[in-house]
Amino acid sequence: DLATALNNRGQIKYFRVEFAAAMEDYTAAIECQPGFEVPYYNRGLVLYRLGCFDEAMKDFRKVLELNPQFEDAALSLKQAILDKEEKQKRGY
């Protein structure tokens, strides 16, 4: 389906470190199928890598709302919270 194809294309761009283009595809996949948790997770990973912890946490929380058994999203959410706290402690 279209949402899966967009997500997969985003993955290819992510692996090429084309983060902005990957995020566009993940967002398009979400718009196409809002109940599909995987592109939220993948977009969250990009946001995390870019240091956008609040936005990443929002996506990881959405994944867990859609699929509470998504263990990688739970782990990623915990890591984003820890890293945000560490960033705030260091003052940047």
Coordinates of C-alpha atoms in Angstrom, one line a residue:
D1 CA 0.0 0.0 0.0
L2 CA 1.0 3.6 -0.4
A3 CA 1.8 4.3 3.3
T4 CA 4.2 1.3 3.4
A5 CA 5.8 2.4 0.1
L6 CA 6.3 5.9 1.4
N7 CA 7.7 4.6 4.7
N8 CA 10.1 2.3 2.9
R9 CA 11.3 5.1 0.6
G10 CA 11.9 7.2 3.7
Q11 CA 14.0 4.4 5.1
I12 CA 16.2 4.4 2.0
K13 CA 16.7 8.2 2.4
Y14 CA 17.4 7.8 6.1
F15 CA 20.2 5.3 5.4
R16 CA 21.6 7.8 2.9
V17 CA 21.5 10.4 5.7
E18 CA 19.0 12.4 3.8
F19 CA 17.1 13.3 6.9
A20 CA 14.8 16.1 5.6
A21 CA 13.7 14.0 2.6
A22 CA 13.2 10.9 4.8
M23 CA 11.0 13.0 7.2
E24 CA 8.9 14.2 4.3
D25 CA 8.2 10.6 3.3
Y26 CA 7.4 9.5 6.8
T27 CA 5.1 12.4 7.3
A28 CA 3.4 11.6 3.9
A29 CA 3.0 8.0 5.1
I30 CA 1.4 9.2 8.3
E31 CA -1.0 11.5 6.4
C32 CA -1.9 8.6 4.1
Q33 CA -2.5 6.1 7.0
P34 CA -2.6 7.8 10.4
G35 CA -3.0 4.5 12.3
F36 CA 0.3 3.1 10.9
E37 CA 2.7 3.3 13.8
V38 CA 6.0 2.6 11.9
P39 CA 6.5 5.9 10.1
Y40 CA 5.9 7.7 13.5
Y41 CA 8.7 5.6 15.0
N42 CA 11.0 6.3 12.0
R43 CA 10.3 10.0 12.0
G44 CA 10.9 10.0 15.7
L45 CA 14.3 8.4 15.2
V46 CA 15.3 11.2 12.7
L47 CA 14.1 13.9 15.0
Y48 CA 16.1 12.3 17.9
R49 CA 19.2 12.2 15.7
L50 CA 18.7 15.9 15.0
G51 CA 18.5 16.6 18.7
C52 CA 14.8 17.6 18.5
F53 CA 13.9 15.6 21.6
D54 CA 10.5 17.1 22.3
E55 CA 9.3 16.3 18.8
A56 CA 10.9 12.8 18.9
M57 CA 9.2 12.1 22.2
K58 CA 5.8 13.1 20.7
D59 CA 6.2 10.7 17.8
F60 CA 7.4 7.9 20.2
R61 CA 4.4 8.5 22.4
K62 CA 2.1 8.3 19.4
V63 CA 3.6 4.9 18.4
L64 CA 2.9 3.6 21.9
E65 CA -0.6 5.0 21.8
L66 CA -1.2 3.0 18.6
N67 CA 0.8 -0.1 19.7
P68 CA 1.7 -0.4 23.4
Q69 CA 3.7 -3.5 22.6
F70 CA 6.2 -1.6 20.4
E71 CA 9.3 -2.1 22.6
D72 CA 11.8 -0.2 20.5
A73 CA 9.5 2.9 20.7
A74 CA 9.4 2.6 24.5
L75 CA 13.2 2.3 24.7
S76 CA 13.6 5.2 22.3
L77 CA 11.2 7.3 24.3
K78 CA 13.2 6.6 27.5
Q79 CA 16.5 7.5 25.8
A80 CA 15.1 10.7 24.4
I81 CA 13.9 11.8 27.9
L82 CA 17.3 11.0 29.4
D83 CA 19.2 12.8 26.6
K84 CA 16.9 15.9 26.9
E85 CA 17.6 16.0 30.6
E86 CA 21.3 15.7 30.1
K87 CA 21.2 18.4 27.4
Q88 CA 19.4 20.7 29.9
K89 CA 21.9 20.0 32.7
R90 CA 24.7 21.0 30.4
G91 CA 22.9 24.2 29.5
Y92 CA 22.6 23.8 25.7

